[in-house]
Short mmCIF file of C-alpha atoms in Angstrom, two decimals:
data_model
loop_
_atom_site.label_atom_id
_atom_site.label_comp_id
_atom_site.label_asym_id
_atom_site.label_seq_id
_atom_site.Cartn_x
_atom_site.Cartn_y
_atom_site.Cartn_z
CA MET A 13 -53.00 40.84 43.93
CA SER A 14 -50.79 41.32 40.86
CA LYS A 15 -52.18 43.95 38.27
CA TRP A 16 -51.39 41.43 35.82
CA PHE A 17 -53.49 39.01 36.80
CA PHE A 18 -56.55 41.33 36.90
CA LEU A 19 -55.26 42.49 33.11
CA LEU A 20 -55.44 38.79 31.99
CA LEU A 21 -58.42 38.20 33.41
CA ILE A 22 -59.97 41.23 31.56
CA LEU A 23 -58.94 40.51 28.62
CA PHE A 24 -59.92 36.72 28.42
CA THR A 25 -63.33 37.83 29.63
CA ALA A 26 -64.05 40.49 27.19
CA SER A 27 -63.17 37.81 24.65
CA TRP A 28 -66.26 36.20 25.76
CA GLY A 29 -68.05 39.11 23.42
CA PHE A 30 -67.44 42.24 23.09
CA ALA A 31 -70.96 43.17 21.52
CA GLN A 32 -72.13 42.26 25.47
CA SER A 33 -73.13 45.19 27.63
CA ASN A 34 -70.68 46.64 30.64
CA ALA A 35 -72.79 44.86 33.35
CA LEU A 36 -72.89 41.94 31.94
CA GLN A 37 -69.23 41.62 31.15
CA ASP A 38 -68.47 42.63 34.69
CA LEU A 39 -70.57 39.79 35.77
CA LYS A 40 -68.76 37.25 33.76
CA VAL A 41 -65.35 38.68 35.09
CA ASP A 42 -66.79 38.59 38.59
CA VAL A 43 -67.75 34.85 38.56
CA VAL A 44 -64.56 33.69 36.33
CA TYR A 45 -62.13 34.99 38.92
CA LEU A 46 -63.79 34.29 41.96
CA SER A 47 -64.36 30.67 40.45
CA SER A 48 -60.94 30.30 39.24
CA ASP A 49 -58.29 27.47 40.56
CA TYR A 50 -56.31 30.83 41.31
CA LEU A 51 -58.51 30.79 44.73
CA GLU A 52 -58.40 26.92 45.24
CA GLY A 53 -62.30 26.91 46.09
CA ARG A 54 -62.31 30.34 48.82
CA GLU A 55 -62.33 27.69 52.09
CA THR A 56 -62.66 29.92 54.75
CA GLY A 57 -59.77 30.97 56.76
CA SER A 58 -57.61 29.95 53.98
CA LYS A 59 -55.26 31.78 51.29
CA GLY A 60 -57.79 31.78 48.94
CA GLU A 61 -60.72 33.39 50.95
CA ALA A 62 -58.24 36.01 51.45
CA LEU A 63 -57.69 36.88 48.02
CA ALA A 64 -61.27 36.41 47.29
CA ALA A 65 -62.23 39.31 50.17
CA GLU A 66 -59.19 41.25 48.88
CA TYR A 67 -60.85 41.07 45.18
CA ILE A 68 -64.43 41.82 46.76
CA ALA A 69 -63.07 45.08 48.88
CA HIS A 70 -61.48 46.28 45.40
CA ARG A 71 -64.49 45.95 43.52
CA PHE A 72 -66.41 47.38 46.65
CA LYS A 73 -63.76 50.96 46.36
CA ALA A 74 -64.29 50.88 42.39
CA ILE A 75 -67.69 50.96 42.74
CA GLY A 76 -67.48 53.84 44.96
CA LEU A 77 -69.03 52.43 48.26
CA LYS A 78 -67.41 53.49 51.69
CA PRO A 79 -65.86 50.76 54.18
CA MET A 80 -67.84 49.96 56.95
CA GLY A 81 -65.90 47.04 58.84
CA GLU A 82 -63.98 47.19 61.51
CA ASN A 83 -61.68 50.11 62.44
CA ASP A 84 -62.94 51.83 59.06
CA THR A 85 -61.75 48.89 56.92
CA TRP A 86 -63.69 46.84 54.66
CA PHE A 87 -63.37 43.68 56.88
CA HIS A 88 -65.53 41.95 59.50
CA ASP A 89 -63.37 39.09 61.32
CA PHE A 90 -64.52 36.28 63.17
CA ASP A 91 -62.77 33.43 64.80
CA PHE A 92 -63.79 29.98 64.58
CA VAL A 93 -61.95 26.10 65.01
CA PHE A 94 -62.14 24.48 61.97
CA LYS A 95 -62.66 20.62 61.58
CA SER A 96 -61.77 18.99 58.76
CA ASN A 97 -64.98 16.30 59.24
CA PRO A 98 -67.72 16.45 61.78
CA HIS A 99 -66.20 13.36 63.83
CA ALA A 100 -62.72 15.23 64.51
CA ALA A 101 -61.47 15.77 68.19
CA ASP A 102 -60.08 18.40 67.63
CA GLY A 103 -59.97 21.47 64.90
CA GLU A 104 -57.37 24.24 63.82
CA PRO A 105 -58.04 27.78 64.90
CA ARG A 106 -58.56 30.01 61.99
CA THR A 107 -59.90 33.70 61.52
CA GLY A 108 -62.53 34.39 58.54
CA MET A 109 -63.57 37.41 57.30
CA ASN A 110 -66.82 39.14 56.39
CA VAL A 111 -66.17 42.23 53.61
CA VAL A 112 -68.57 45.23 54.01
CA GLY A 113 -69.36 48.34 52.11
CA TYR A 114 -71.93 50.86 52.33
CA ILE A 115 -73.73 53.61 50.43
CA ASP A 116 -74.84 56.24 53.14
CA ASN A 117 -78.21 58.27 51.53
CA GLY A 118 -78.83 59.82 55.15
CA ALA A 119 -81.68 57.46 55.36
CA PRO A 120 -83.15 56.45 58.75
CA THR A 121 -83.03 52.65 57.70
CA THR A 122 -80.45 50.45 56.13
CA VAL A 123 -81.11 47.73 53.53
CA VAL A 124 -78.60 44.79 53.73
CA ILE A 125 -77.65 43.09 50.74
CA GLY A 126 -75.62 39.84 51.07
CA ALA A 127 -73.89 36.64 49.50
CA HIS A 128 -71.38 34.63 50.84
CA TYR A 129 -68.07 34.09 49.20
CA ASP A 130 -67.00 31.35 50.74
CA HIS A 131 -66.73 27.59 49.30
CA LEU A 132 -65.42 24.03 49.95
CA GLY A 133 -61.87 24.10 49.14
CA HIS A 134 -60.55 21.05 47.84
CA GLY A 135 -63.59 19.41 49.61
CA HIS A 136 -64.47 18.81 52.94
CA PHE A 137 -67.33 17.06 54.62
CA GLY A 138 -69.75 19.22 52.72
CA SER A 139 -68.46 17.72 49.58
CA LEU A 140 -70.82 15.56 47.55
CA HIS A 141 -67.79 14.67 45.55
CA ALA A 142 -66.84 10.76 45.72
CA GLY A 143 -63.89 11.07 43.77
CA GLU A 144 -60.12 11.74 44.60
CA LYS A 145 -59.70 15.45 46.52
CA ALA A 146 -60.06 18.32 43.97
CA ILE A 147 -60.73 22.05 43.93
CA HIS A 148 -64.27 22.92 44.51
CA ASN A 149 -64.73 26.35 42.67
CA GLY A 150 -67.95 26.92 43.14
CA ALA A 151 -68.89 29.40 40.26
CA ASP A 152 -72.86 28.96 41.30
CA ASP A 153 -72.38 28.58 45.04
CA ASN A 154 -71.39 31.51 45.57
CA ALA A 155 -69.87 33.27 42.99
CA SER A 156 -72.88 33.95 41.38
CA GLY A 157 -74.07 35.58 44.39
CA ILE A 158 -71.40 37.78 44.87
CA ALA A 159 -71.31 39.00 41.32
CA ALA A 160 -75.18 39.68 41.61
CA MET A 161 -74.41 41.76 44.92
CA LEU A 162 -71.86 43.69 43.14
CA ARG A 163 -74.42 44.58 40.22
CA ILE A 164 -76.40 45.62 42.48
CA ALA A 165 -74.09 47.83 44.44
CA ALA A 166 -72.78 49.59 41.07
CA ALA A 167 -76.43 50.16 39.87
CA LEU A 168 -77.67 52.08 43.07
CA ASN A 169 -74.59 53.91 43.40
CA LYS A 170 -74.27 55.12 39.49
CA THR A 171 -77.91 55.71 39.29
CA GLY A 172 -79.28 57.38 42.13
CA LYS A 173 -82.12 55.64 42.76
CA ALA A 174 -84.17 54.48 45.31
CA LYS A 175 -82.68 56.95 48.02
CA GLY A 176 -84.99 56.21 50.76
CA ASN A 177 -83.10 53.76 52.66
CA ASN A 178 -78.65 53.50 52.95
CA TYR A 179 -77.48 50.27 51.50
CA LEU A 180 -75.06 47.75 53.72
CA PHE A 181 -73.33 45.42 51.03
CA ILE A 182 -71.72 42.13 53.05
CA GLY A 183 -69.99 39.61 51.43
CA PHE A 184 -70.18 36.78 54.14
CA SER A 185 -67.93 33.74 54.68
CA GLY A 186 -68.13 30.71 56.89
CA GLU A 187 -71.55 29.86 55.43
CA GLU A 188 -70.57 26.68 54.10
CA LEU A 189 -69.46 25.94 57.76
CA GLY A 190 -72.61 26.88 59.49
CA LEU A 191 -73.35 30.42 58.90
CA TYR A 192 -70.26 31.52 60.57
CA GLY A 193 -70.23 34.97 59.31
CA SER A 194 -73.55 36.26 58.76
CA LYS A 195 -74.17 34.74 62.60
CA ASN A 196 -70.82 36.84 63.79
CA PHE A 197 -72.17 40.06 62.42
CA VAL A 198 -75.66 39.80 63.68
CA ASN A 199 -74.03 39.73 67.12
CA THR A 200 -71.05 42.28 66.51
CA PRO A 201 -72.92 44.58 63.76
CA THR A 202 -71.02 47.88 62.36
CA ILE A 203 -74.01 49.57 61.84
CA ASP A 204 -77.34 50.57 64.66
CA LYS A 205 -79.11 46.89 63.95
CA GLY A 206 -82.39 48.50 65.15
CA ALA A 207 -82.14 50.60 61.62
CA ILE A 208 -81.83 47.77 59.33
CA ASN A 209 -85.22 47.36 57.34
CA TYR A 210 -84.44 44.42 55.17
CA MET A 211 -82.36 41.65 54.24
CA ILE A 212 -81.72 40.26 50.80
CA ASN A 213 -79.83 37.19 50.66
CA MET A 214 -78.66 36.26 47.16
CA ASP A 215 -77.14 32.14 47.47
CA MET A 216 -76.88 30.48 44.07
CA VAL A 217 -78.34 32.56 41.21
CA GLY A 218 -76.25 31.28 38.47
CA ARG A 219 -78.55 28.84 37.04
CA LEU A 220 -82.04 30.26 35.81
CA ASN A 221 -83.71 27.80 34.11
CA GLU A 222 -85.44 27.81 30.75
CA GLU A 223 -88.58 28.57 32.22
CA LYS A 224 -87.00 31.16 34.30
CA VAL A 225 -87.89 29.99 37.76
CA LEU A 226 -86.97 32.07 40.61
CA ALA A 227 -86.94 30.77 43.96
CA VAL A 228 -87.80 33.17 46.57
CA ASN A 229 -87.67 32.15 49.94
CA GLY A 230 -88.54 34.11 53.46
CA ALA A 231 -91.73 35.52 51.62
CA GLY A 232 -93.70 35.42 54.58
CA THR A 233 -91.39 37.58 56.82
CA SER A 234 -92.94 40.84 55.92
CA PRO A 235 -96.45 41.39 54.75
CA VAL A 236 -95.56 43.51 51.91
CA TRP A 237 -93.27 41.02 50.20
CA LYS A 238 -95.93 39.09 48.28
CA PRO A 239 -97.98 41.83 46.80
CA ALA A 240 -94.78 43.71 45.76
CA LEU A 241 -93.20 40.36 43.97
CA GLU A 242 -96.30 39.80 42.11
CA LYS A 243 -95.74 43.12 40.47
CA ILE A 244 -92.12 42.77 39.36
CA LYS A 245 -91.87 42.21 35.57
CA VAL A 246 -88.33 41.39 34.64
CA GLY A 247 -86.87 39.07 32.20
CA GLY A 248 -89.64 37.07 31.94
CA ILE A 249 -88.95 35.86 35.39
CA GLN A 250 -91.45 33.91 37.39
CA ALA A 251 -90.86 33.82 41.21
CA LYS A 252 -91.94 30.81 43.22
CA THR A 253 -92.07 31.64 47.02
CA SER A 254 -92.06 30.11 50.27
CA ASP A 255 -92.96 31.82 53.59
CA SER A 256 -90.26 30.42 55.69
CA GLY A 257 -87.72 32.90 57.04
CA VAL A 258 -85.32 29.85 57.88
CA GLY A 259 -83.13 27.96 55.52
CA PRO A 260 -79.43 27.13 55.09
CA SER A 261 -77.93 30.23 54.40
CA ASP A 262 -77.12 33.87 55.51
CA HIS A 263 -80.62 35.45 55.79
CA THR A 264 -81.23 33.11 58.67
CA SER A 265 -79.42 34.63 60.86
CA PHE A 266 -80.97 37.92 60.37
CA TYR A 267 -84.49 36.70 60.55
CA LEU A 268 -83.94 35.43 64.12
CA GLU A 269 -83.39 38.40 65.03
CA ASN A 270 -86.71 39.64 63.67
CA ILE A 271 -85.51 41.23 60.11
CA PRO A 272 -87.63 40.90 57.46
CA VAL A 273 -86.02 38.54 54.79
CA LEU A 274 -85.72 37.32 51.14
CA HIS A 275 -83.22 34.60 49.86
CA PHE A 276 -83.18 34.57 45.92
CA PHE A 277 -82.16 31.12 44.30
CA THR A 278 -82.18 29.75 41.26
CA GLY A 279 -82.30 25.95 41.76
CA GLN A 280 -80.28 22.81 42.88
CA HIS A 281 -78.41 21.03 40.03
CA MET A 282 -76.17 18.01 39.68
CA ASP A 283 -72.77 20.15 40.11
CA TYR A 284 -73.67 21.33 43.51
CA HIS A 285 -71.24 21.11 45.99
CA LYS A 286 -68.60 19.15 43.53
CA PRO A 287 -65.55 20.22 41.45
CA SER A 288 -67.92 20.56 38.51
CA ASP A 289 -69.61 23.89 39.41
CA ASP A 290 -67.38 25.93 36.98
CA ALA A 291 -67.80 29.30 35.34
CA HIS A 292 -69.00 28.07 32.00
CA LEU A 293 -71.90 26.49 33.24
CA VAL A 294 -73.49 29.93 34.48
CA ASN A 295 -76.12 31.60 32.96
CA TYR A 296 -74.79 34.78 32.66
CA GLN A 297 -78.16 36.59 30.83
CA GLY A 298 -80.15 34.66 33.29
CA LEU A 299 -77.90 36.29 36.23
CA LEU A 300 -78.33 39.77 34.84
CA ASP A 301 -82.00 39.38 34.80
CA VAL A 302 -82.23 38.12 38.38
CA SER A 303 -79.98 41.21 39.57
CA ASP A 304 -82.09 43.54 37.62
CA TYR A 305 -85.41 41.71 39.41
CA ILE A 306 -83.94 42.42 42.79
CA LEU A 307 -83.12 46.12 41.66
CA ALA A 308 -86.83 46.43 40.61
CA LEU A 309 -87.62 45.08 44.00
CA ILE A 310 -85.64 47.46 45.85
CA GLU A 311 -87.01 50.37 43.86
CA ALA A 312 -90.77 49.31 44.65
CA LEU A 313 -90.23 49.42 48.01
CA ASP A 314 -88.52 52.58 48.35
CA ASN A 315 -91.14 54.64 49.57
CA GLN A 316 -92.66 52.05 52.20
CA GLY A 317 -90.55 53.23 54.91
CA LYS A 318 -89.48 50.17 57.54
CA ILE A 319 -91.52 47.25 56.48
CA ALA A 320 -92.91 44.87 59.20
CA PHE A 321 -91.91 41.77 60.45
CA THR A 322 -93.68 38.60 60.61
CA LYS A 323 -92.80 35.54 62.26
CA THR A 324 -93.24 32.40 59.84
CA LYS A 325 -94.04 28.71 60.28
CA ASP A 326 -90.79 27.65 59.87
CA GLU A 327 -90.24 24.69 56.93
CA ASP A 328 -86.83 23.23 57.66
CA GLU A 329 -84.28 23.78 60.97
CA SER A 330 -81.18 23.13 58.92
CA ARG A 331 -79.93 21.50 55.70
CA LYS A 332 -78.77 18.12 58.16
CA ALA A 333 -82.43 17.98 59.25
CA THR A 334 -83.58 16.04 56.19
CA SER A 335 -81.44 13.07 56.88
CA PHE A 336 -82.88 12.44 60.32
CA LYS A 337 -86.66 10.75 60.75
CA VAL A 338 -87.20 12.91 63.66
CA THR A 339 -86.72 16.76 64.61
CA LEU A 340 -86.46 18.67 67.87
CA GLY A 341 -87.30 22.24 65.99
CA VAL A 342 -84.36 24.38 66.64
CA MET A 343 -81.83 26.12 65.26
CA PRO A 344 -78.46 25.10 66.29
CA ASP A 345 -76.26 27.76 67.26
CA TYR A 346 -73.11 26.31 65.10
CA VAL A 347 -70.28 29.13 66.47
CA TYR A 348 -70.79 27.72 69.96
CA ASN A 349 -67.36 26.06 71.08
CA GLY A 350 -68.61 24.91 74.83
CA GLU A 351 -69.84 21.88 76.16
CA GLY A 352 -72.97 20.87 74.61
CA MET A 353 -75.26 22.10 72.10
CA ARG A 354 -76.60 25.79 71.94
CA VAL A 355 -79.88 27.01 71.06
CA ASP A 356 -80.19 29.97 68.54
CA GLY A 357 -83.50 29.38 67.63
CA VAL A 358 -86.86 27.31 68.96
CA LEU A 359 -89.09 26.86 65.86
CA ASP A 360 -92.94 27.50 66.56
CA GLY A 361 -94.94 24.03 66.40
CA ARG A 362 -92.02 21.89 66.97
CA PRO A 363 -91.02 19.38 69.47
CA ALA A 364 -89.14 21.98 71.39
CA ALA A 365 -91.37 24.61 71.22
CA ALA A 366 -93.98 22.37 72.69
CA ALA A 367 -91.49 21.27 75.62
CA GLY A 368 -90.85 24.93 76.54
CA LEU A 369 -87.35 25.06 75.13
CA GLU A 370 -85.91 28.62 74.10
CA LYS A 371 -82.92 30.58 72.80
CA GLY A 372 -80.16 30.15 74.64
CA ASP A 373 -80.65 26.76 76.44
CA ILE A 374 -77.38 24.51 76.02
CA ILE A 375 -78.31 20.85 75.57
CA ILE A 376 -76.51 18.82 77.36
CA LYS A 377 -78.41 15.13 77.05
CA LEU A 378 -81.16 13.45 74.68
CA GLY A 379 -82.46 10.71 76.44
CA ASP A 380 -79.34 8.28 77.33
CA ILE A 381 -77.10 10.22 74.70
CA GLU A 382 -74.95 12.68 76.31
CA VAL A 383 -74.61 15.96 74.30
CA LYS A 384 -70.83 16.87 73.76
CA ASP A 385 -71.20 19.30 70.75
CA ILE A 386 -73.62 19.82 67.33
CA TYR A 387 -72.41 16.29 66.00
CA SER A 388 -73.45 14.57 68.87
CA TYR A 389 -76.43 16.24 68.86
CA MET A 390 -77.09 15.30 65.18
CA GLU A 391 -76.07 11.72 66.02
CA GLY A 392 -78.49 11.54 68.71
CA LEU A 393 -81.50 12.44 66.68
CA GLY A 394 -81.02 9.61 64.92
CA LYS A 395 -81.66 7.03 67.46
CA PHE A 396 -85.46 8.44 67.57
CA LYS A 397 -88.32 7.54 65.61
CA LYS A 398 -91.71 9.74 65.27
CA GLY A 399 -93.96 9.77 68.10
CA GLU A 400 -91.41 8.88 70.73
CA THR A 401 -91.06 10.50 73.93
CA THR A 402 -87.50 11.17 75.57
CA LYS A 403 -85.68 13.51 78.17
CA VAL A 404 -84.02 16.28 77.23
CA VAL A 405 -81.73 17.67 79.57
CA PHE A 406 -80.55 21.05 79.49
CA LYS A 407 -78.80 24.47 80.77
CA ARG A 408 -80.49 27.42 81.11
CA GLY A 409 -78.31 30.32 82.74
CA GLU A 410 -76.86 28.73 85.25
CA LYS A 411 -79.90 26.12 86.45
CA MET A 412 -80.27 22.39 85.32
CA MET A 413 -83.54 21.57 83.82
CA GLU A 414 -85.20 18.31 82.05
CA LYS A 415 -88.24 18.38 80.28
CA GLU A 416 -90.02 15.79 78.00
CA VAL A 417 -90.05 15.68 74.51
CA THR A 418 -92.49 14.10 71.82
CA PHE A 419 -91.02 13.98 68.14
#
């Protein structure tokens, strides 16, 4: 990455207001660069993604973090098959990369603080844009989360507060395609997974509204969350909590490993997954306040030791589930490349749990519908109505099984 580009970026951002604090200016620099056309929408496995990853690694190094990727690097790679649309017969083999940095306080437990940095490139099947293809810059989704993560990393490293945990900072890729990066990390972690205390995820934290309402999902995943959140008073922020540890972002991968999680989110807007999600629309003071709110929570929990995990009643199995009249109640394994649809998690109180399906089962037939992959599974769900009963055929290990399921 050329030095002159960094210089121009800093000069440009500085012109937004010399009186602003360094923290606020850093947030602006990070969001403006990551959501610039120069990165072409940061699609996983693309040149733009690689440029974004290099930038995050550069910022980690400048902050003073330690590389904690693979082989003493900043990067944690994963292979996947990219499909331009869900009905494509074939895909393109690609490699994506997480970016991983570490603060080692010599503590027995580690807090994971993450945000995804990938986005939709010029617009693939996740885009809500109806016009011609255009760069989807993803300023709120999720340059804002990366900027907040970097702000928190700098503050924890500089102030020396909250030494009761180590801190692992992860810029995830592949989130938009189905949590590829975070799922790969929990399967092949670069630290002892058993030492992870809890995970904080920031996804779309750049549009704090005038009422300063901050959605905090996963508040039911540990008994400490709600009492701690009630005591945090920063920037007039009002936390609106939901219990579920399952949602359409990277904290889900950690929750399914029985790790307490929180997902911070400032709300949906009309620019979501459209080319109009640009840097000038970000509420930078709000982004700073959200970052400071999370910092205050981390500091408040510093003397708690390893916090307890609680399984929650999960409210949604995926962002696609709402388009169907029924749900089976499973988390699909989005990175499974074999035939069928492998179950990554079974949600309590849902049809799959009642039928006895388990994590790792590979669904190959739903009623009369052959399930070849996740997309045919989704299409199959659309054939059923609430109250209907059918048979699900699946493979458990080497054994073929059949169960009756009622939606």
